[in-house]
Short mmCIF file of C-alpha atoms in Angstrom, two decimals:
data_model
loop_
_atom_site.label_atom_id
_atom_site.label_comp_id
_atom_site.label_asym_id
_atom_site.label_seq_id
_atom_site.Cartn_x
_atom_site.Cartn_y
_atom_site.Cartn_z
CA MET A 1 -14.28 5.17 -6.23
CA ILE A 2 -10.97 4.43 -5.15
CA SER A 3 -10.47 4.16 -1.45
CA LYS A 4 -6.89 5.27 -1.51
CA PRO A 5 -6.17 6.71 1.87
CA LEU A 6 -3.47 9.18 0.92
CA LEU A 7 -1.20 6.39 -0.26
CA ALA A 8 0.05 6.14 3.27
CA ALA A 9 -3.16 5.22 4.93
CA ALA A 10 -5.33 2.20 4.60
CA LEU A 11 -7.36 2.94 1.96
CA ALA A 12 -12.07 -13.03 -20.11
CA LEU A 13 -13.80 -15.07 -17.37
CA LEU A 14 -11.48 -18.05 -17.19
CA PRO A 15 -12.12 -21.40 -15.51
CA ILE A 16 -11.57 -21.24 -11.76
CA THR A 17 -10.96 -24.08 -9.33
CA ALA A 18 -12.36 -23.15 -5.92
CA GLN A 19 -10.92 -24.99 -2.99
CA ALA A 20 -11.15 -23.86 0.62
CA GLN A 21 -9.54 -24.73 3.87
CA THR A 22 -11.96 -24.10 6.73
CA ALA A 23 -11.03 -23.44 10.33
CA THR A 24 -13.46 -22.99 13.20
CA LEU A 25 -12.06 -20.36 15.51
CA PRO A 26 -12.34 -20.04 19.27
CA THR A 27 -14.50 -17.23 20.57
CA ASP A 28 -12.40 -14.32 21.76
CA PRO A 29 -14.58 -11.19 21.65
CA ALA A 30 -12.10 -9.21 23.72
CA THR A 31 -9.60 -9.03 20.86
CA ASP A 32 -11.86 -8.64 17.80
CA TRP A 33 -14.89 -6.76 16.62
CA SER A 34 -16.50 -10.15 16.03
CA VAL A 35 -14.65 -13.43 15.77
CA ALA A 36 -15.34 -15.36 12.58
CA THR A 37 -17.43 -18.50 12.61
CA SER A 38 -15.09 -19.86 9.94
CA GLU A 39 -12.16 -18.78 7.80
CA HIS A 40 -11.39 -20.06 4.31
CA ARG A 41 -8.69 -19.87 1.69
CA VAL A 42 -10.46 -20.11 -1.64
CA ALA A 43 -8.57 -20.96 -4.82
CA VAL A 44 -9.23 -18.46 -7.60
CA GLU A 45 -7.48 -17.64 -10.82
CA GLY A 46 -4.01 -16.52 -9.82
CA GLY A 47 -3.87 -17.74 -6.22
CA LYS A 48 -5.96 -18.08 -3.08
CA VAL A 49 -8.07 -15.44 -1.39
CA TRP A 50 -8.83 -15.22 2.32
CA VAL A 51 -12.51 -15.28 3.29
CA ARG A 52 -14.22 -15.05 6.67
CA VAL A 53 -17.83 -15.90 7.50
CA ASN A 54 -19.89 -14.82 10.48
CA GLY A 55 -22.93 -17.05 10.84
CA THR A 56 -23.86 -20.29 9.13
CA ILE A 57 -24.60 -20.43 5.42
CA GLY A 58 -28.13 -21.81 4.99
CA LYS A 59 -29.35 -20.40 8.29
CA GLY A 60 -30.88 -16.98 8.83
CA ALA A 61 -31.71 -14.45 6.14
CA THR A 62 -30.03 -14.18 2.74
CA PRO A 63 -26.23 -13.87 3.17
CA VAL A 64 -24.33 -10.71 2.32
CA ILE A 65 -20.81 -10.34 0.95
CA MET A 66 -18.97 -7.04 1.25
CA ILE A 67 -16.57 -5.96 -1.49
CA HIS A 68 -13.83 -3.57 -0.43
CA GLY A 69 -12.38 -0.65 -2.32
CA GLY A 70 -8.96 0.10 -3.66
CA PRO A 71 -7.95 -1.42 -5.96
CA GLY A 72 -5.55 -2.92 -3.47
CA GLY A 73 -7.60 -2.18 -0.34
CA THR A 74 -8.69 -4.65 2.34
CA HIS A 75 -11.85 -5.84 4.08
CA VAL A 76 -11.05 -4.22 7.43
CA ASN A 77 -13.15 -1.10 6.86
CA PHE A 78 -16.22 -3.37 6.97
CA GLY A 79 -15.31 -4.83 10.35
CA GLY A 80 -17.74 -2.59 12.21
CA LEU A 81 -20.62 -3.98 10.14
CA LEU A 82 -20.19 -7.54 11.41
CA SER A 83 -23.08 -6.79 13.77
CA LEU A 84 -25.31 -7.48 10.75
CA ALA A 85 -24.58 -11.16 11.41
CA ASP A 86 -27.28 -11.19 14.07
CA THR A 87 -29.80 -11.87 11.29
CA ARG A 88 -27.82 -13.21 8.31
CA PRO A 89 -24.40 -14.67 7.41
CA VAL A 90 -21.88 -11.91 6.73
CA ILE A 91 -18.98 -12.67 4.39
CA LEU A 92 -15.83 -10.54 4.21
CA TYR A 93 -12.80 -11.20 2.03
CA ASP A 94 -9.60 -9.65 0.74
CA GLN A 95 -9.19 -9.43 -3.01
CA LEU A 96 -6.18 -11.19 -4.50
CA ASP A 97 -2.96 -9.26 -3.83
CA SER A 98 -4.22 -7.50 -0.71
CA GLY A 99 -4.70 -8.03 3.00
CA MET A 100 -4.71 -11.66 4.09
CA SER A 101 -4.91 -13.07 0.55
CA ASP A 102 -2.06 -14.34 -1.65
CA ARG A 103 0.14 -11.74 -3.32
CA PRO A 104 1.37 -13.09 -6.64
CA GLU A 105 1.52 -9.47 -7.87
CA ASN A 106 0.96 -10.53 -11.45
CA PRO A 107 -0.55 -7.66 -13.47
CA ALA A 108 -2.42 -10.22 -15.59
CA ASN A 109 -4.71 -10.71 -12.58
CA TRP A 110 -5.63 -7.05 -12.28
CA LEU A 111 -8.67 -7.09 -14.54
CA PRO A 112 -12.26 -6.28 -13.47
CA GLU A 113 -13.54 -9.54 -14.97
CA ARG A 114 -11.07 -11.57 -12.92
CA PHE A 115 -12.16 -9.82 -9.72
CA VAL A 116 -15.79 -10.61 -10.62
CA ALA A 117 -14.90 -14.25 -11.27
CA GLU A 118 -13.19 -14.23 -7.87
CA LEU A 119 -16.52 -13.38 -6.25
CA GLU A 120 -18.28 -16.19 -8.08
CA ALA A 121 -15.61 -18.65 -6.95
CA ILE A 122 -16.24 -17.64 -3.34
CA ARG A 123 -20.00 -18.06 -3.76
CA LYS A 124 -19.62 -21.55 -5.17
CA GLU A 125 -17.13 -22.63 -2.53
CA LEU A 126 -19.34 -21.43 0.33
CA GLY A 127 -22.45 -22.98 -1.17
CA VAL A 128 -24.43 -19.74 -1.35
CA GLU A 129 -27.36 -19.77 -3.78
CA ARG A 130 -28.18 -16.04 -3.62
CA TRP A 131 -26.57 -13.23 -1.73
CA HIS A 132 -26.63 -9.48 -1.33
CA VAL A 133 -23.47 -7.84 -2.69
CA ILE A 134 -22.38 -4.62 -0.98
CA GLY A 135 -19.53 -2.85 -2.73
CA HIS A 136 -17.79 0.31 -1.59
CA SER A 137 -15.80 2.64 -3.86
CA TRP A 138 -13.96 0.41 -6.39
CA GLY A 139 -15.98 -2.41 -4.86
CA SER A 140 -19.21 -0.83 -6.08
CA ALA A 141 -18.06 -1.29 -9.69
CA LEU A 142 -17.42 -4.96 -8.94
CA ALA A 143 -20.84 -5.27 -7.28
CA LEU A 144 -22.52 -3.88 -10.41
CA GLU A 145 -20.45 -6.07 -12.72
CA TYR A 146 -21.33 -9.13 -10.64
CA ALA A 147 -25.05 -8.29 -10.54
CA ALA A 148 -25.09 -7.90 -14.33
CA ALA A 149 -23.19 -11.15 -14.91
CA TYR A 150 -24.97 -13.27 -12.29
CA PRO A 151 -28.49 -11.89 -11.72
CA GLU A 152 -29.74 -15.32 -10.65
CA HIS A 153 -27.36 -15.26 -7.70
CA THR A 154 -27.81 -11.59 -6.76
CA ALA A 155 -30.54 -10.77 -4.26
CA SER A 156 -29.53 -7.09 -4.43
CA ALA A 157 -26.52 -4.92 -5.14
CA VAL A 158 -25.51 -1.94 -3.01
CA LEU A 159 -23.24 0.57 -4.74
CA SER A 160 -21.83 2.71 -1.94
CA GLY A 161 -19.27 5.48 -2.28
CA THR A 162 -20.17 4.86 -5.86
CA PHE A 163 -17.50 4.50 -8.54
CA LEU A 164 -18.79 3.29 -11.91
CA SER A 165 -16.97 5.49 -14.39
CA THR A 166 -13.49 6.99 -14.33
CA SER A 167 -14.46 10.05 -16.35
CA HIS A 168 -17.32 10.79 -13.95
CA TRP A 169 -15.02 10.28 -10.96
CA ILE A 170 -12.29 12.57 -12.28
CA THR A 171 -14.80 15.26 -13.18
CA GLY A 172 -16.25 15.02 -9.69
CA THR A 173 -12.97 15.23 -7.80
CA ASN A 174 -11.86 18.20 -9.86
CA LEU A 175 -15.11 19.98 -9.09
CA LEU A 176 -14.56 19.27 -5.41
CA ILE A 177 -11.11 20.85 -5.59
CA ARG A 178 -12.82 24.12 -6.54
CA GLU A 179 -14.72 24.05 -3.24
CA LEU A 180 -11.51 24.05 -1.20
CA PRO A 181 -9.81 27.29 -0.09
CA ASP A 182 -8.20 29.04 -3.04
CA ASP A 183 -4.63 28.46 -1.90
CA VAL A 184 -5.22 24.74 -1.31
CA ALA A 185 -6.95 24.33 -4.68
CA ALA A 186 -4.12 26.19 -6.45
CA THR A 187 -1.53 23.96 -4.78
CA ILE A 188 -3.34 20.78 -5.81
CA ARG A 189 -3.55 21.98 -9.40
CA ALA A 190 0.14 22.80 -9.38
CA CYS A 191 0.93 19.39 -7.93
CA GLU A 192 -1.04 17.76 -10.72
CA GLY A 193 0.90 19.69 -13.36
CA ARG A 194 4.05 18.77 -15.23
CA ASN A 195 6.39 20.67 -12.92
CA SER A 196 5.01 19.48 -9.62
CA PRO A 197 6.31 21.07 -6.40
CA GLU A 198 8.07 18.99 -3.78
CA PRO A 199 6.05 16.45 -1.72
CA ALA A 200 6.40 18.72 1.30
CA VAL A 201 4.25 21.25 -0.58
CA CYS A 202 1.79 18.78 -2.15
CA GLU A 203 1.07 16.44 0.75
CA PRO A 204 -0.60 19.01 3.05
CA ALA A 205 -2.88 20.14 0.22
CA THR A 206 -3.83 16.58 -0.63
CA ALA A 207 -4.43 15.93 3.06
CA ALA A 208 -6.82 18.88 3.12
CA PHE A 209 -8.77 17.31 0.26
CA TYR A 210 -9.04 14.03 2.15
CA ALA A 211 -10.08 15.78 5.37
CA ALA A 212 -12.96 17.31 3.46
CA TYR A 213 -14.08 14.34 1.35
CA ASN A 214 -12.48 11.11 2.61
CA GLY A 215 -12.02 10.96 6.38
CA ARG A 216 -13.45 14.03 8.06
CA PRO A 217 -11.85 15.41 11.24
CA ASP A 218 -14.94 14.71 13.36
CA ARG A 219 -14.83 10.98 12.70
CA PRO A 220 -14.70 8.84 15.85
CA ALA A 221 -11.35 7.51 16.97
CA PRO A 222 -10.80 3.80 16.27
CA SER A 223 -12.07 1.64 19.10
CA PRO A 224 -9.73 -0.75 20.94
CA GLU A 225 -11.62 -3.56 19.19
CA ALA A 226 -10.95 -2.03 15.78
CA ILE A 227 -7.26 -1.57 16.54
CA ALA A 228 -6.99 -5.16 17.76
CA TYR A 229 -8.82 -6.38 14.68
CA ARG A 230 -6.46 -4.60 12.30
CA ALA A 231 -3.49 -6.03 14.12
CA ARG A 232 -4.85 -9.56 13.81
CA TYR A 233 -6.57 -9.48 10.41
CA GLY A 234 -4.85 -6.71 8.47
CA GLY A 235 -2.46 -9.12 6.79
CA LYS A 236 -0.06 -7.25 4.53
CA GLY A 237 -2.59 -4.44 4.27
CA PHE A 238 -3.16 -2.04 1.40
CA ASN A 239 -1.24 -2.88 -1.79
CA GLU A 240 0.03 0.33 -3.30
CA THR A 241 1.44 -1.50 -6.34
CA VAL A 242 -2.04 -2.63 -7.43
CA TYR A 243 -3.48 0.83 -6.81
CA LEU A 244 -0.82 2.56 -8.87
CA ALA A 245 -1.07 0.05 -11.72
CA MET A 246 -4.85 0.13 -11.96
CA TRP A 247 -5.53 3.74 -10.99
CA GLY A 248 -2.57 6.07 -10.58
CA PRO A 249 -0.80 8.32 -8.09
CA THR A 250 -3.72 10.53 -7.01
CA GLU A 251 -7.51 10.68 -6.83
CA PHE A 252 -7.52 13.52 -9.36
CA ARG A 253 -5.92 11.78 -12.31
CA ALA A 254 -6.17 8.20 -13.60
CA SER A 255 -3.14 6.90 -15.45
CA GLY A 256 -3.54 3.15 -14.87
CA SER A 257 -5.55 0.39 -16.52
CA LEU A 258 -8.84 1.86 -15.25
CA ALA A 259 -8.24 5.19 -16.99
CA THR A 260 -11.02 4.48 -19.52
CA TYR A 261 -13.20 2.30 -17.29
CA ASP A 262 -16.97 2.88 -17.59
CA ALA A 263 -19.58 0.43 -16.31
CA THR A 264 -22.60 2.68 -16.80
CA ALA A 265 -23.72 0.63 -19.81
CA LEU A 266 -24.41 -2.22 -17.38
CA LEU A 267 -27.09 -0.25 -15.55
CA HIS A 268 -29.76 -1.20 -18.09
CA ARG A 269 -28.97 -4.89 -17.55
CA VAL A 270 -29.80 -5.01 -13.85
CA ASP A 271 -33.12 -4.91 -11.99
CA GLY A 272 -33.18 -1.34 -10.71
CA SER A 273 -35.58 -2.24 -7.91
CA ARG A 274 -32.76 -4.31 -6.41
CA ILE A 275 -30.10 -1.59 -6.62
CA LEU A 276 -29.29 0.81 -3.78
CA TYR A 277 -26.82 3.67 -4.06
CA VAL A 278 -25.31 5.01 -0.83
CA VAL A 279 -23.07 8.08 -0.56
CA GLY A 280 -21.92 10.42 2.15
CA GLN A 281 -23.08 14.01 2.23
CA TYR A 282 -19.48 15.10 1.57
CA ASP A 283 -18.45 12.06 -0.48
CA GLU A 284 -15.82 12.10 -3.21
CA ALA A 285 -18.55 10.32 -5.15
CA ARG A 286 -20.57 13.53 -5.57
CA ILE A 287 -24.29 13.30 -4.92
CA ASP A 288 -25.15 14.91 -8.24
CA THR A 289 -22.99 12.39 -10.10
CA VAL A 290 -24.64 9.48 -8.31
CA GLN A 291 -28.08 10.95 -9.02
CA ASP A 292 -27.22 10.66 -12.71
CA PHE A 293 -26.52 6.95 -12.16
CA VAL A 294 -29.82 6.58 -10.30
CA ALA A 295 -31.64 8.11 -13.26
CA LEU A 296 -30.07 5.44 -15.47
CA THR A 297 -31.32 2.70 -13.11
CA PRO A 298 -35.14 2.88 -13.03
CA GLY A 299 -36.49 1.80 -9.67
CA ALA A 300 -33.19 2.21 -7.83
CA GLU A 301 -32.97 3.95 -4.46
CA LEU A 302 -30.48 6.49 -3.13
CA ALA A 303 -29.45 6.94 0.50
CA VAL A 304 -27.28 9.83 1.71
CA VAL A 305 -25.39 9.51 4.98
CA PRO A 306 -25.62 12.86 6.81
CA GLY A 307 -22.24 14.33 7.66
CA GLY A 308 -20.36 11.47 6.03
CA SER A 309 -17.56 11.60 3.49
CA HIS A 310 -16.28 8.76 1.32
CA ALA A 311 -15.33 7.08 4.60
CA PHE A 312 -18.89 7.24 5.93
CA ILE A 313 -18.93 3.63 7.14
CA ALA A 314 -16.28 4.50 9.75
CA GLU A 315 -17.50 8.04 10.33
CA ARG A 316 -21.21 7.31 10.78
CA PRO A 317 -21.29 3.59 11.64
CA GLU A 318 -24.75 3.49 13.21
CA VAL A 319 -26.43 5.29 10.30
CA SER A 320 -24.55 3.19 7.75
CA GLU A 321 -25.51 -0.07 9.45
CA ALA A 322 -29.15 1.01 9.68
CA ILE A 323 -29.25 1.80 5.95
CA TYR A 324 -27.79 -1.55 4.92
CA ARG A 325 -29.88 -3.47 7.45
CA ASP A 326 -33.15 -1.88 6.39
CA TRP A 327 -32.40 -2.31 2.67
CA MET A 328 -31.62 -6.02 2.89
CA ALA A 329 -34.59 -6.71 5.15
CA ARG A 330 -36.95 -5.02 2.70
CA ILE A 331 -35.52 -6.91 -0.27
CA ASP A 332 -35.77 -10.20 1.61
CA GLN A 333 -39.36 -9.48 2.61
CA ARG A 334 -40.25 -8.68 -0.98
CA SER A 335 -38.70 -11.94 -2.16
CA ASP A 336 -40.49 -13.92 0.55
CA SER A 337 -43.80 -12.34 -0.46
CA ARG A 338 -43.28 -13.29 -4.10
CA GLU A 339 -42.43 -16.86 -3.20
CA SER A 340 -45.54 -17.13 -1.01
CA ALA A 341 -47.69 -15.77 -3.83
CA GLU A 342 -46.32 -18.40 -6.21
#
């Protein structure tokens, strides 16, 4: 679920007034992955969130919005997917309290339903009738919650690096610990105990877990464009305060407000034929766990990114883009065929 990159790395629906300030930016492809067509600051409950759009709403295929992980993460891990804007508008944003968005740091805002309402505020402000919602990690839970709450506005929902249930996630990560070398696994267990060793002992073991399941050593180095993008659009970056409050100190134990979170009951409320699960071969979101979710979503599809971990979008960018591109094109074609038949 939680895209927490080792804590050091970048990893009641209430009325909302949505107001945006739009700026058309000059083209400068040398310094960015892809310069935005427009940027917006959209008023949501609790503050304003930063939104960027590539393409023109109302032109091209059905738009897509990408929902980052965390909680407390940022949109930047989706930057390499802006190439999808050659056929459809691509919308990226930072959730309240992270990245380029406002940081009121009010715990009252850190509720799943408020994050879902945040998405709806963005949709209304941009004038999107229907869109694809692609969520990664924590974002996949928000994508499912949004699809269940607003089916009329959801063309499809992609649940990638899938987190839908804390108990499933914790069970999965603890099973993955068993697959590590015995000494590493023993150290992690000790570090999760009451009398934890010093950080100098725990950090290398946790790093070994991440190297296996969330950022594999063979991942490509960041491109100059990616580095320039982070420098320009990273904002205040990952918000550790939100992560700790909603999740907890490690991937292996949830002590925050999401400790009892479980969205699996929503799976019967969505159209399974419009749900795609995507995981990496070595993902923290274990394939067998996600297969259980697929079984609860009749008609849903599952894609596995070969050689990818939880960070598969960065590790296997071409495969990831192809999966998302093909999925949305097929859904759009199906919708067009239905409309023609009517």
